[in-house]
């Protein structure tokens, strides 16, 4: 009888040990799962703070900052932002260069929540989507359909009237000109065949033409060339940047635009859409910089 009781006791001890071991394993797994769920919750919360801080930092982004980032390829350290005692002391605004597209902008933030680090990137397009034209032409019809044609007439005049930055030359032609490119310079040729200095070079120009202009030899222009109503341009011209052509202007000769043509696209004009020369030369136009297409991305 004692042996039987001993066996039963031994069996009870064994069963109790198995149950205890199983309980330990179960509770250990429950604890691990709870810790994992807590960690996941904290990670999500940290990510939420990083995203929220990105939007908060974006409120301090000015149009000039976006212009500088796009036109100069620079970057900015933005003012510190915080939310519920979680902060980022140095949000950064910088550029994203993509071949065949306007330069995009990204705003990056980072923070820590309960010791967990998180980052977020708010990316957006800085250039007005209306200027994204795969054929390189922003026509009068497209501007009218977008409801901007009338407003842009005065806006262009105001933008051109602003004092240009250092290195940019503003030229207004209101009289008939006969031009000749010589030794890298552009000279005016009089009826007596005398040469008068006109431009040291044809780079970084904002050139408004209101009259008749004729060039003897092919002319390369970098910047913005604006042909106003009643103007007449004769000769082969290559524009690297933006050609603005109002209805009522005339072109005789072969014109090639590496950038963007705004306005009339009739006559011998060939356009190759190249966003980078456009943003380098047309950033001063008041309606060119217009953030859109915001996309938020988590960074790990």
PDB file of C-alpha atoms in Angstrom:
ATOM      1  CA  UNK A   1       0.000   0.000   0.000  1.00  0.00           C
ATOM      2  CA  UNK A   2       2.853   2.382   0.797  1.00  0.00           C
ATOM      3  CA  UNK A   3       4.443   1.639  -2.552  1.00  0.00           C
ATOM      4  CA  UNK A   4       1.200   2.485  -4.315  1.00  0.00           C
ATOM      5  CA  UNK A   5       0.889   5.737  -2.407  1.00  0.00           C
ATOM      6  CA  UNK A   6       4.481   6.536  -3.236  1.00  0.00           C
ATOM      7  CA  UNK A   7       3.860   5.958  -6.946  1.00  0.00           C
ATOM      8  CA  UNK A   8       0.754   8.134  -6.836  1.00  0.00           C
ATOM      9  CA  UNK A   9       2.683  10.887  -5.055  1.00  0.00           C
ATOM     10  CA  UNK A  10       5.487  10.615  -7.556  1.00  0.00           C
ATOM     11  CA  UNK A  11       3.000  10.811 -10.395  1.00  0.00           C
ATOM     12  CA  UNK A  12       1.351  13.855  -8.807  1.00  0.00           C
ATOM     13  CA  UNK A  13       4.718  15.563  -8.471  1.00  0.00           C
ATOM     14  CA  UNK A  14       5.481  14.809 -12.113  1.00  0.00           C
ATOM     15  CA  UNK A  15       2.102  16.130 -13.313  1.00  0.00           C
ATOM     16  CA  UNK A  16       2.505  19.239 -11.166  1.00  0.00           C
ATOM     17  CA  UNK A  17       5.970  19.813 -12.628  1.00  0.00           C
ATOM     18  CA  UNK A  18       4.646  19.455 -16.187  1.00  0.00           C
ATOM     19  CA  UNK A  19       1.753  21.823 -15.471  1.00  0.00           C
ATOM     20  CA  UNK A  20       4.130  24.310 -13.852  1.00  0.00           C
ATOM     21  CA  UNK A  21       6.477  24.124 -16.824  1.00  0.00           C
ATOM     22  CA  UNK A  22       3.623  24.583 -19.283  1.00  0.00           C
ATOM     23  CA  UNK A  23       2.287  27.480 -17.256  1.00  0.00           C
ATOM     24  CA  UNK A  24       5.713  29.063 -17.195  1.00  0.00           C
ATOM     25  CA  UNK A  25       6.030  28.715 -20.973  1.00  0.00           C
ATOM     26  CA  UNK A  26       2.522  30.080 -21.550  1.00  0.00           C
ATOM     27  CA  UNK A  27       2.985  33.023 -19.207  1.00  0.00           C
ATOM     28  CA  UNK A  28       6.416  33.696 -20.690  1.00  0.00           C
ATOM     29  CA  UNK A  29       4.911  33.807 -24.168  1.00  0.00           C
ATOM     30  CA  UNK A  30       2.077  36.011 -22.992  1.00  0.00           C
ATOM     31  CA  UNK A  31       4.590  38.351 -21.402  1.00  0.00           C
ATOM     32  CA  UNK A  32       6.699  38.401 -24.571  1.00  0.00           C
ATOM     33  CA  UNK A  33       3.625  39.102 -26.665  1.00  0.00           C
ATOM     34  CA  UNK A  34       2.567  41.893 -24.336  1.00  0.00           C
ATOM     35  CA  UNK A  35       6.051  43.387 -24.495  1.00  0.00           C
ATOM     36  CA  UNK A  36       6.046  43.012 -28.279  1.00  0.00           C
ATOM     37  CA  UNK A  37       2.642  44.646 -28.550  1.00  0.00           C
ATOM     38  CA  UNK A  38       3.838  47.448 -26.311  1.00  0.00           C
ATOM     39  CA  UNK A  39       6.979  47.921 -28.382  1.00  0.00           C
ATOM     40  CA  UNK A  40       4.948  47.941 -31.590  1.00  0.00           C
ATOM     41  CA  UNK A  41       2.588  50.476 -30.073  1.00  0.00           C
ATOM     42  CA  UNK A  42       5.517  52.681 -29.028  1.00  0.00           C
ATOM     43  CA  UNK A  43       7.087  52.342 -32.491  1.00  0.00           C
ATOM     44  CA  UNK A  44       3.840  53.412 -34.128  1.00  0.00           C
ATOM     45  CA  UNK A  45       3.546  56.310 -31.715  1.00  0.00           C
ATOM     46  CA  UNK A  46       7.140  57.366 -32.423  1.00  0.00           C
ATOM     47  CA  UNK A  47       6.409  57.190 -36.151  1.00  0.00           C
ATOM     48  CA  UNK A  48       3.248  59.233 -35.630  1.00  0.00           C
ATOM     49  CA  UNK A  49       5.248  61.939 -33.847  1.00  0.00           C
ATOM     50  CA  UNK A  50       7.864  62.054 -36.623  1.00  0.00           C
ATOM     51  CA  UNK A  51       5.119  62.466 -39.233  1.00  0.00           C
ATOM     52  CA  UNK A  52       3.327  65.125 -37.214  1.00  0.00           C
ATOM     53  CA  UNK A  53       6.557  67.036 -36.691  1.00  0.00           C
ATOM     54  CA  UNK A  54       7.133  67.013 -40.458  1.00  0.00           C
ATOM     55  CA  UNK A  55       3.799  68.737 -41.033  1.00  0.00           C
ATOM     56  CA  UNK A  56       4.509  71.197 -38.213  1.00  0.00           C
ATOM     57  CA  UNK A  57       7.925  72.039 -39.685  1.00  0.00           C
ATOM     58  CA  UNK A  58       6.354  72.533 -43.101  1.00  0.00           C
ATOM     59  CA  UNK A  59       4.318  75.417 -41.699  1.00  0.00           C
ATOM     60  CA  UNK A  60       7.572  77.366 -41.384  1.00  0.00           C
ATOM     61  CA  UNK A  61       8.672  76.765 -44.970  1.00  0.00           C
ATOM     62  CA  UNK A  62       8.603  79.958 -47.036  1.00  0.00           C
ATOM     63  CA  UNK A  63       8.332  80.401 -50.790  1.00  0.00           C
ATOM     64  CA  UNK A  64      11.871  81.798 -50.859  1.00  0.00           C
ATOM     65  CA  UNK A  65      13.217  78.679 -49.168  1.00  0.00           C
ATOM     66  CA  UNK A  66      11.564  76.485 -51.796  1.00  0.00           C
ATOM     67  CA  UNK A  67      12.882  78.753 -54.557  1.00  0.00           C
ATOM     68  CA  UNK A  68      16.429  78.576 -53.225  1.00  0.00           C
ATOM     69  CA  UNK A  69      16.289  74.803 -52.812  1.00  0.00           C
ATOM     70  CA  UNK A  70      15.045  74.347 -56.385  1.00  0.00           C
ATOM     71  CA  UNK A  71      17.084  77.008 -58.117  1.00  0.00           C
ATOM     72  CA  UNK A  72      20.343  76.678 -56.184  1.00  0.00           C
ATOM     73  CA  UNK A  73      20.127  73.087 -54.995  1.00  0.00           C
ATOM     74  CA  UNK A  74      20.613  74.243 -51.432  1.00  0.00           C
ATOM     75  CA  UNK A  75      19.264  73.059 -48.104  1.00  0.00           C
ATOM     76  CA  UNK A  76      17.801  74.696 -45.019  1.00  0.00           C
ATOM     77  CA  UNK A  77      17.821  73.891 -41.325  1.00  0.00           C
ATOM     78  CA  UNK A  78      14.347  74.754 -40.164  1.00  0.00           C
ATOM     79  CA  UNK A  79      13.232  75.974 -36.765  1.00  0.00           C
ATOM     80  CA  UNK A  80      12.820  73.362 -34.029  1.00  0.00           C
ATOM     81  CA  UNK A  81       9.358  71.826 -33.670  1.00  0.00           C
ATOM     82  CA  UNK A  82       7.771  69.887 -30.811  1.00  0.00           C
ATOM     83  CA  UNK A  83       4.603  68.047 -29.923  1.00  0.00           C
ATOM     84  CA  UNK A  84       3.725  66.580 -26.522  1.00  0.00           C
ATOM     85  CA  UNK A  85       7.325  66.974 -25.307  1.00  0.00           C
ATOM     86  CA  UNK A  86       8.627  65.108 -28.370  1.00  0.00           C
ATOM     87  CA  UNK A  87      10.771  67.354 -30.544  1.00  0.00           C
ATOM     88  CA  UNK A  88      13.106  67.685 -33.499  1.00  0.00           C
ATOM     89  CA  UNK A  89      15.687  70.413 -33.064  1.00  0.00           C
ATOM     90  CA  UNK A  90      16.904  70.404 -36.662  1.00  0.00           C
ATOM     91  CA  UNK A  91      14.325  69.576 -39.347  1.00  0.00           C
ATOM     92  CA  UNK A  92      15.953  69.847 -42.792  1.00  0.00           C
ATOM     93  CA  UNK A  93      14.641  71.033 -46.136  1.00  0.00           C
ATOM     94  CA  UNK A  94      16.581  69.877 -49.212  1.00  0.00           C
ATOM     95  CA  UNK A  95      16.224  68.983 -52.871  1.00  0.00           C
ATOM     96  CA  UNK A  96      15.583  65.778 -54.800  1.00  0.00           C
ATOM     97  CA  UNK A  97      16.989  65.841 -58.339  1.00  0.00           C
ATOM     98  CA  UNK A  98      15.381  63.526 -60.878  1.00  0.00           C
ATOM     99  CA  UNK A  99      16.349  63.318 -64.523  1.00  0.00           C
ATOM    100  CA  UNK A 100      13.717  64.768 -66.828  1.00  0.00           C
ATOM    101  CA  UNK A 101      11.697  66.332 -63.997  1.00  0.00           C
ATOM    102  CA  UNK A 102      11.633  69.542 -62.035  1.00  0.00           C
ATOM    103  CA  UNK A 103      13.586  69.415 -58.804  1.00  0.00           C
ATOM    104  CA  UNK A 104      11.443  68.077 -55.970  1.00  0.00           C
ATOM    105  CA  UNK A 105      11.699  69.129 -52.327  1.00  0.00           C
ATOM    106  CA  UNK A 106      11.907  66.985 -49.204  1.00  0.00           C
ATOM    107  CA  UNK A 107      11.474  67.878 -45.559  1.00  0.00           C
ATOM    108  CA  UNK A 108      13.000  65.385 -43.114  1.00  0.00           C
ATOM    109  CA  UNK A 109      12.331  65.077 -39.391  1.00  0.00           C
ATOM    110  CA  UNK A 110      13.558  62.734 -36.674  1.00  0.00           C
ATOM    111  CA  UNK A 111      12.627  62.246 -33.029  1.00  0.00           C
ATOM    112  CA  UNK A 112      12.684  59.850 -30.086  1.00  0.00           C
ATOM    113  CA  UNK A 113       9.737  58.566 -28.105  1.00  0.00           C
ATOM    114  CA  UNK A 114      10.384  56.337 -25.077  1.00  0.00           C
ATOM    115  CA  UNK A 115      13.873  55.728 -26.414  1.00  0.00           C
ATOM    116  CA  UNK A 116      12.607  54.657 -29.830  1.00  0.00           C
ATOM    117  CA  UNK A 117      13.905  56.676 -32.770  1.00  0.00           C
ATOM    118  CA  UNK A 118      11.730  57.509 -35.779  1.00  0.00           C
ATOM    119  CA  UNK A 119      12.154  59.485 -38.985  1.00  0.00           C
ATOM    120  CA  UNK A 120       9.776  60.855 -41.602  1.00  0.00           C
ATOM    121  CA  UNK A 121      10.158  62.517 -44.992  1.00  0.00           C
ATOM    122  CA  UNK A 122       7.552  64.889 -46.399  1.00  0.00           C
ATOM    123  CA  UNK A 123       8.209  65.178 -50.122  1.00  0.00           C
ATOM    124  CA  UNK A 124       6.490  67.528 -52.551  1.00  0.00           C
ATOM    125  CA  UNK A 125       6.753  69.251 -55.925  1.00  0.00           C
ATOM    126  CA  UNK A 126       7.798  72.886 -55.668  1.00  0.00           C
ATOM    127  CA  UNK A 127       6.942  73.958 -59.206  1.00  0.00           C
ATOM    128  CA  UNK A 128       3.409  74.807 -60.325  1.00  0.00           C
ATOM    129  CA  UNK A 129       2.081  71.618 -62.016  1.00  0.00           C
ATOM    130  CA  UNK A 130       0.894  73.723 -64.963  1.00  0.00           C
ATOM    131  CA  UNK A 131       4.514  74.079 -66.068  1.00  0.00           C
ATOM    132  CA  UNK A 132       4.953  70.325 -66.346  1.00  0.00           C
ATOM    133  CA  UNK A 133       4.522  69.958 -70.109  1.00  0.00           C
ATOM    134  CA  UNK A 134       5.996  66.868 -71.726  1.00  0.00           C
ATOM    135  CA  UNK A 135       5.796  68.459 -75.171  1.00  0.00           C
ATOM    136  CA  UNK A 136       7.609  71.516 -73.848  1.00  0.00           C
ATOM    137  CA  UNK A 137       4.747  73.871 -74.731  1.00  0.00           C
ATOM    138  CA  UNK A 138       2.384  75.678 -72.377  1.00  0.00           C
ATOM    139  CA  UNK A 139      -0.061  76.986 -74.951  1.00  0.00           C
ATOM    140  CA  UNK A 140      -2.448  79.916 -74.802  1.00  0.00           C
ATOM    141  CA  UNK A 141      -5.339  77.462 -74.827  1.00  0.00           C
ATOM    142  CA  UNK A 142      -3.946  75.540 -71.843  1.00  0.00           C
ATOM    143  CA  UNK A 143      -3.468  78.752 -69.893  1.00  0.00           C
ATOM    144  CA  UNK A 144      -6.998  79.896 -70.706  1.00  0.00           C
ATOM    145  CA  UNK A 145      -8.432  76.513 -69.703  1.00  0.00           C
ATOM    146  CA  UNK A 146      -6.561  76.757 -66.390  1.00  0.00           C
ATOM    147  CA  UNK A 147      -7.983  80.248 -65.845  1.00  0.00           C
ATOM    148  CA  UNK A 148      -4.586  81.945 -65.550  1.00  0.00           C
ATOM    149  CA  UNK A 149      -4.094  83.594 -68.935  1.00  0.00           C
ATOM    150  CA  UNK A 150      -5.524  86.992 -68.041  1.00  0.00           C
ATOM    151  CA  UNK A 151      -3.862  87.189 -64.621  1.00  0.00           C
ATOM    152  CA  UNK A 152      -0.485  86.177 -65.992  1.00  0.00           C
ATOM    153  CA  UNK A 153      -0.273  89.161 -68.350  1.00  0.00           C
ATOM    154  CA  UNK A 154       0.109  91.660 -65.509  1.00  0.00           C
ATOM    155  CA  UNK A 155       1.991  89.163 -63.350  1.00  0.00           C
ATOM    156  CA  UNK A 156       4.674  88.749 -66.008  1.00  0.00           C
ATOM    157  CA  UNK A 157       5.094  92.506 -66.277  1.00  0.00           C
ATOM    158  CA  UNK A 158       5.403  92.845 -62.506  1.00  0.00           C
ATOM    159  CA  UNK A 159       7.877  89.990 -62.253  1.00  0.00           C
ATOM    160  CA  UNK A 160      10.075  91.387 -65.037  1.00  0.00           C
ATOM    161  CA  UNK A 161       9.966  94.852 -63.447  1.00  0.00           C
ATOM    162  CA  UNK A 162      11.575  93.588 -60.233  1.00  0.00           C
ATOM    163  CA  UNK A 163      15.293  94.376 -59.877  1.00  0.00           C
ATOM    164  CA  UNK A 164      17.211  91.262 -60.983  1.00  0.00           C
ATOM    165  CA  UNK A 165      19.659  89.485 -58.731  1.00  0.00           C
ATOM    166  CA  UNK A 166      23.399  89.822 -59.176  1.00  0.00           C
ATOM    167  CA  UNK A 167      24.551  88.223 -62.401  1.00  0.00           C
ATOM    168  CA  UNK A 168      21.145  88.481 -64.104  1.00  0.00           C
ATOM    169  CA  UNK A 169      20.805  91.064 -66.872  1.00  0.00           C
ATOM    170  CA  UNK A 170      17.482  92.647 -67.709  1.00  0.00           C
ATOM    171  CA  UNK A 171      17.154  93.964 -71.299  1.00  0.00           C
ATOM    172  CA  UNK A 172      14.211  95.762 -72.959  1.00  0.00           C
ATOM    173  CA  UNK A 173      14.276  96.298 -76.717  1.00  0.00           C
ATOM    174  CA  UNK A 174      11.810  98.874 -78.034  1.00  0.00           C
ATOM    175  CA  UNK A 175      13.547  99.889 -81.258  1.00  0.00           C
ATOM    176  CA  UNK A 176      14.528  98.109 -84.445  1.00  0.00           C
ATOM    177  CA  UNK A 177      17.820  96.296 -84.021  1.00  0.00           C
ATOM    178  CA  UNK A 178      20.216  94.606 -86.396  1.00  0.00           C
ATOM    179  CA  UNK A 179      22.505  92.360 -84.362  1.00  0.00           C
ATOM    180  CA  UNK A 180      25.707  90.484 -85.002  1.00  0.00           C
ATOM    181  CA  UNK A 181      27.449  88.030 -82.713  1.00  0.00           C
ATOM    182  CA  UNK A 182      31.167  88.620 -82.726  1.00  0.00           C
ATOM    183  CA  UNK A 183      33.910  87.138 -80.534  1.00  0.00           C
ATOM    184  CA  UNK A 184      31.306  85.920 -78.076  1.00  0.00           C
ATOM    185  CA  UNK A 185      29.739  89.359 -77.797  1.00  0.00           C
ATOM    186  CA  UNK A 186      26.568  90.763 -79.305  1.00  0.00           C
ATOM    187  CA  UNK A 187      26.873  94.048 -81.180  1.00  0.00           C
ATOM    188  CA  UNK A 188      24.335  96.330 -82.803  1.00  0.00           C
ATOM    189  CA  UNK A 189      24.991  97.082 -86.469  1.00  0.00           C
ATOM    190  CA  UNK A 190      23.904 100.502 -87.725  1.00  0.00           C
ATOM    191  CA  UNK A 191      22.817 101.399 -91.250  1.00  0.00           C
ATOM    192  CA  UNK A 192      26.363 102.695 -91.811  1.00  0.00           C
ATOM    193  CA  UNK A 193      27.668  99.255 -90.790  1.00  0.00           C
ATOM    194  CA  UNK A 194      29.077 100.599 -87.563  1.00  0.00           C
ATOM    195  CA  UNK A 195      29.185  98.254 -84.579  1.00  0.00           C
ATOM    196  CA  UNK A 196      27.865  99.392 -81.207  1.00  0.00           C
ATOM    197  CA  UNK A 197      28.343  97.151 -78.136  1.00  0.00           C
ATOM    198  CA  UNK A 198      25.041  95.631 -77.098  1.00  0.00           C
ATOM    199  CA  UNK A 199      25.698  92.658 -74.802  1.00  0.00           C
ATOM    200  CA  UNK A 200      28.933  91.252 -73.412  1.00  0.00           C
ATOM    201  CA  UNK A 201      27.371  87.813 -73.661  1.00  0.00           C
ATOM    202  CA  UNK A 202      23.913  86.287 -73.922  1.00  0.00           C
ATOM    203  CA  UNK A 203      23.798  84.272 -70.704  1.00  0.00           C
ATOM    204  CA  UNK A 204      21.402  84.758 -67.778  1.00  0.00           C
ATOM    205  CA  UNK A 205      19.153  87.171 -69.649  1.00  0.00           C
ATOM    206  CA  UNK A 206      15.635  88.449 -69.101  1.00  0.00           C
ATOM    207  CA  UNK A 207      15.082  89.967 -72.498  1.00  0.00           C
ATOM    208  CA  UNK A 208      11.848  91.689 -73.512  1.00  0.00           C
ATOM    209  CA  UNK A 209      11.455  92.413 -77.226  1.00  0.00           C
ATOM    210  CA  UNK A 210       8.735  94.825 -78.346  1.00  0.00           C
ATOM    211  CA  UNK A 211      10.138  95.715 -81.784  1.00  0.00           C
ATOM    212  CA  UNK A 212      11.830  94.129 -84.804  1.00  0.00           C
ATOM    213  CA  UNK A 213      15.128  92.363 -84.123  1.00  0.00           C
ATOM    214  CA  UNK A 214      17.297  90.682 -86.744  1.00  0.00           C
ATOM    215  CA  UNK A 215      20.432  88.652 -86.108  1.00  0.00           C
ATOM    216  CA  UNK A 216      22.972  87.958 -88.858  1.00  0.00           C
ATOM    217  CA  UNK A 217      24.355  84.773 -87.395  1.00  0.00           C
ATOM    218  CA  UNK A 218      22.895  82.104 -85.085  1.00  0.00           C
ATOM    219  CA  UNK A 219      22.207  83.493 -81.628  1.00  0.00           C
ATOM    220  CA  UNK A 220      22.356  81.539 -78.362  1.00  0.00           C
ATOM    221  CA  UNK A 221      20.321  82.934 -75.473  1.00  0.00           C
ATOM    222  CA  UNK A 222      20.307  81.584 -71.930  1.00  0.00           C
ATOM    223  CA  UNK A 223      17.484  82.693 -69.633  1.00  0.00           C
ATOM    224  CA  UNK A 224      14.082  84.111 -70.591  1.00  0.00           C
ATOM    225  CA  UNK A 225      13.229  85.650 -73.964  1.00  0.00           C
ATOM    226  CA  UNK A 226       9.856  87.423 -74.120  1.00  0.00           C
ATOM    227  CA  UNK A 227       8.460  88.243 -77.571  1.00  0.00           C
ATOM    228  CA  UNK A 228       5.653  90.729 -77.049  1.00  0.00           C
ATOM    229  CA  UNK A 229       2.717  91.489 -79.312  1.00  0.00           C
ATOM    230  CA  UNK A 230       3.905  93.309 -82.442  1.00  0.00           C
ATOM    231  CA  UNK A 231       7.506  92.136 -82.122  1.00  0.00           C
ATOM    232  CA  UNK A 232       9.385  90.451 -84.963  1.00  0.00           C
ATOM    233  CA  UNK A 233      12.402  88.213 -84.527  1.00  0.00           C
ATOM    234  CA  UNK A 234      14.360  87.244 -87.630  1.00  0.00           C
ATOM    235  CA  UNK A 235      17.254  84.819 -87.641  1.00  0.00           C
ATOM    236  CA  UNK A 236      18.258  81.495 -86.159  1.00  0.00           C
ATOM    237  CA  UNK A 237      17.963  81.572 -82.393  1.00  0.00           C
ATOM    238  CA  UNK A 238      18.606  78.950 -79.719  1.00  0.00           C
ATOM    239  CA  UNK A 239      16.963  79.607 -76.347  1.00  0.00           C
ATOM    240  CA  UNK A 240      18.085  77.633 -73.314  1.00  0.00           C
ATOM    241  CA  UNK A 241      15.458  78.350 -70.701  1.00  0.00           C
ATOM    242  CA  UNK A 242      12.062  79.907 -71.436  1.00  0.00           C
ATOM    243  CA  UNK A 243      10.615  81.505 -74.557  1.00  0.00           C
ATOM    244  CA  UNK A 244       7.453  83.548 -73.962  1.00  0.00           C
ATOM    245  CA  UNK A 245       5.673  84.308 -77.194  1.00  0.00           C
ATOM    246  CA  UNK A 246       2.574  86.476 -77.172  1.00  0.00           C
ATOM    247  CA  UNK A 247      -0.077  86.201 -79.888  1.00  0.00           C
ATOM    248  CA  UNK A 248       0.705  88.765 -82.548  1.00  0.00           C
ATOM    249  CA  UNK A 249       4.471  88.283 -82.444  1.00  0.00           C
ATOM    250  CA  UNK A 250       6.280  86.951 -85.510  1.00  0.00           C
ATOM    251  CA  UNK A 251       9.251  84.634 -85.953  1.00  0.00           C
ATOM    252  CA  UNK A 252      11.239  84.141 -89.143  1.00  0.00           C
ATOM    253  CA  UNK A 253      14.112  81.716 -88.996  1.00  0.00           C
ATOM    254  CA  UNK A 254      14.779  78.516 -87.143  1.00  0.00           C
ATOM    255  CA  UNK A 255      14.136  78.663 -83.384  1.00  0.00           C
ATOM    256  CA  UNK A 256      15.112  75.911 -80.985  1.00  0.00           C
ATOM    257  CA  UNK A 257      13.982  76.015 -77.347  1.00  0.00           C
ATOM    258  CA  UNK A 258      15.666  73.730 -74.827  1.00  0.00           C
ATOM    259  CA  UNK A 259      13.362  74.308 -71.888  1.00  0.00           C
ATOM    260  CA  UNK A 260       9.785  75.569 -72.187  1.00  0.00           C
ATOM    261  CA  UNK A 261       7.760  77.607 -74.662  1.00  0.00           C
ATOM    262  CA  UNK A 262       4.906  79.633 -73.149  1.00  0.00           C
ATOM    263  CA  UNK A 263       2.335  80.957 -75.607  1.00  0.00           C
ATOM    264  CA  UNK A 264       2.120  80.650 -79.398  1.00  0.00           C
ATOM    265  CA  UNK A 265       3.779  77.631 -81.007  1.00  0.00           C
ATOM    266  CA  UNK A 266       3.364  78.439 -84.692  1.00  0.00           C
ATOM    267  CA  UNK A 267       6.090  78.756 -87.270  1.00  0.00           C
ATOM    268  CA  UNK A 268       9.590  77.281 -87.317  1.00  0.00           C
ATOM    269  CA  UNK A 269       9.959  76.535 -83.597  1.00  0.00           C
ATOM    270  CA  UNK A 270      11.227  73.262 -82.180  1.00  0.00           C
ATOM    271  CA  UNK A 271      10.898  72.659 -78.450  1.00  0.00           C
ATOM    272  CA  UNK A 272      12.710  70.146 -76.247  1.00  0.00           C
ATOM    273  CA  UNK A 273      11.260  70.039 -72.740  1.00  0.00           C
ATOM    274  CA  UNK A 274      14.101  70.409 -70.246  1.00  0.00           C
ATOM    275  CA  UNK A 275      12.891  71.250 -66.717  1.00  0.00           C
ATOM    276  CA  UNK A 276      16.259  72.194 -65.211  1.00  0.00           C
ATOM    277  CA  UNK A 277      16.980  75.215 -67.483  1.00  0.00           C
ATOM    278  CA  UNK A 278      13.392  76.346 -66.891  1.00  0.00           C
ATOM    279  CA  UNK A 279      13.624  76.373 -63.104  1.00  0.00           C
ATOM    280  CA  UNK A 280      17.064  77.993 -63.205  1.00  0.00           C
ATOM    281  CA  UNK A 281      15.767  80.930 -65.239  1.00  0.00           C
ATOM    282  CA  UNK A 282      12.027  81.294 -64.494  1.00  0.00           C
ATOM    283  CA  UNK A 283      11.977  80.958 -60.705  1.00  0.00           C
ATOM    284  CA  UNK A 284      11.390  84.724 -60.337  1.00  0.00           C
ATOM    285  CA  UNK A 285       7.911  84.518 -61.901  1.00  0.00           C
ATOM    286  CA  UNK A 286       5.407  84.869 -59.064  1.00  0.00           C
ATOM    287  CA  UNK A 287       3.274  81.889 -60.048  1.00  0.00           C
ATOM    288  CA  UNK A 288       6.111  79.489 -60.883  1.00  0.00           C
ATOM    289  CA  UNK A 289       6.741  78.238 -57.347  1.00  0.00           C
ATOM    290  CA  UNK A 290       3.603  76.533 -56.057  1.00  0.00           C
ATOM    291  CA  UNK A 291       3.998  73.480 -53.765  1.00  0.00           C
ATOM    292  CA  UNK A 292       1.764  70.512 -54.539  1.00  0.00           C
ATOM    293  CA  UNK A 293       1.612  66.715 -54.470  1.00  0.00           C
ATOM    294  CA  UNK A 294       2.620  66.193 -50.841  1.00  0.00           C
ATOM    295  CA  UNK A 295       3.730  62.632 -50.078  1.00  0.00           C
ATOM    296  CA  UNK A 296       4.686  61.389 -46.620  1.00  0.00           C
ATOM    297  CA  UNK A 297       7.136  58.541 -46.222  1.00  0.00           C
ATOM    298  CA  UNK A 298       8.442  56.837 -43.100  1.00  0.00           C
ATOM    299  CA  UNK A 299      12.199  56.379 -42.845  1.00  0.00           C
ATOM    300  CA  UNK A 300      13.680  53.445 -40.965  1.00  0.00           C
TER     301      UNK A 300
END
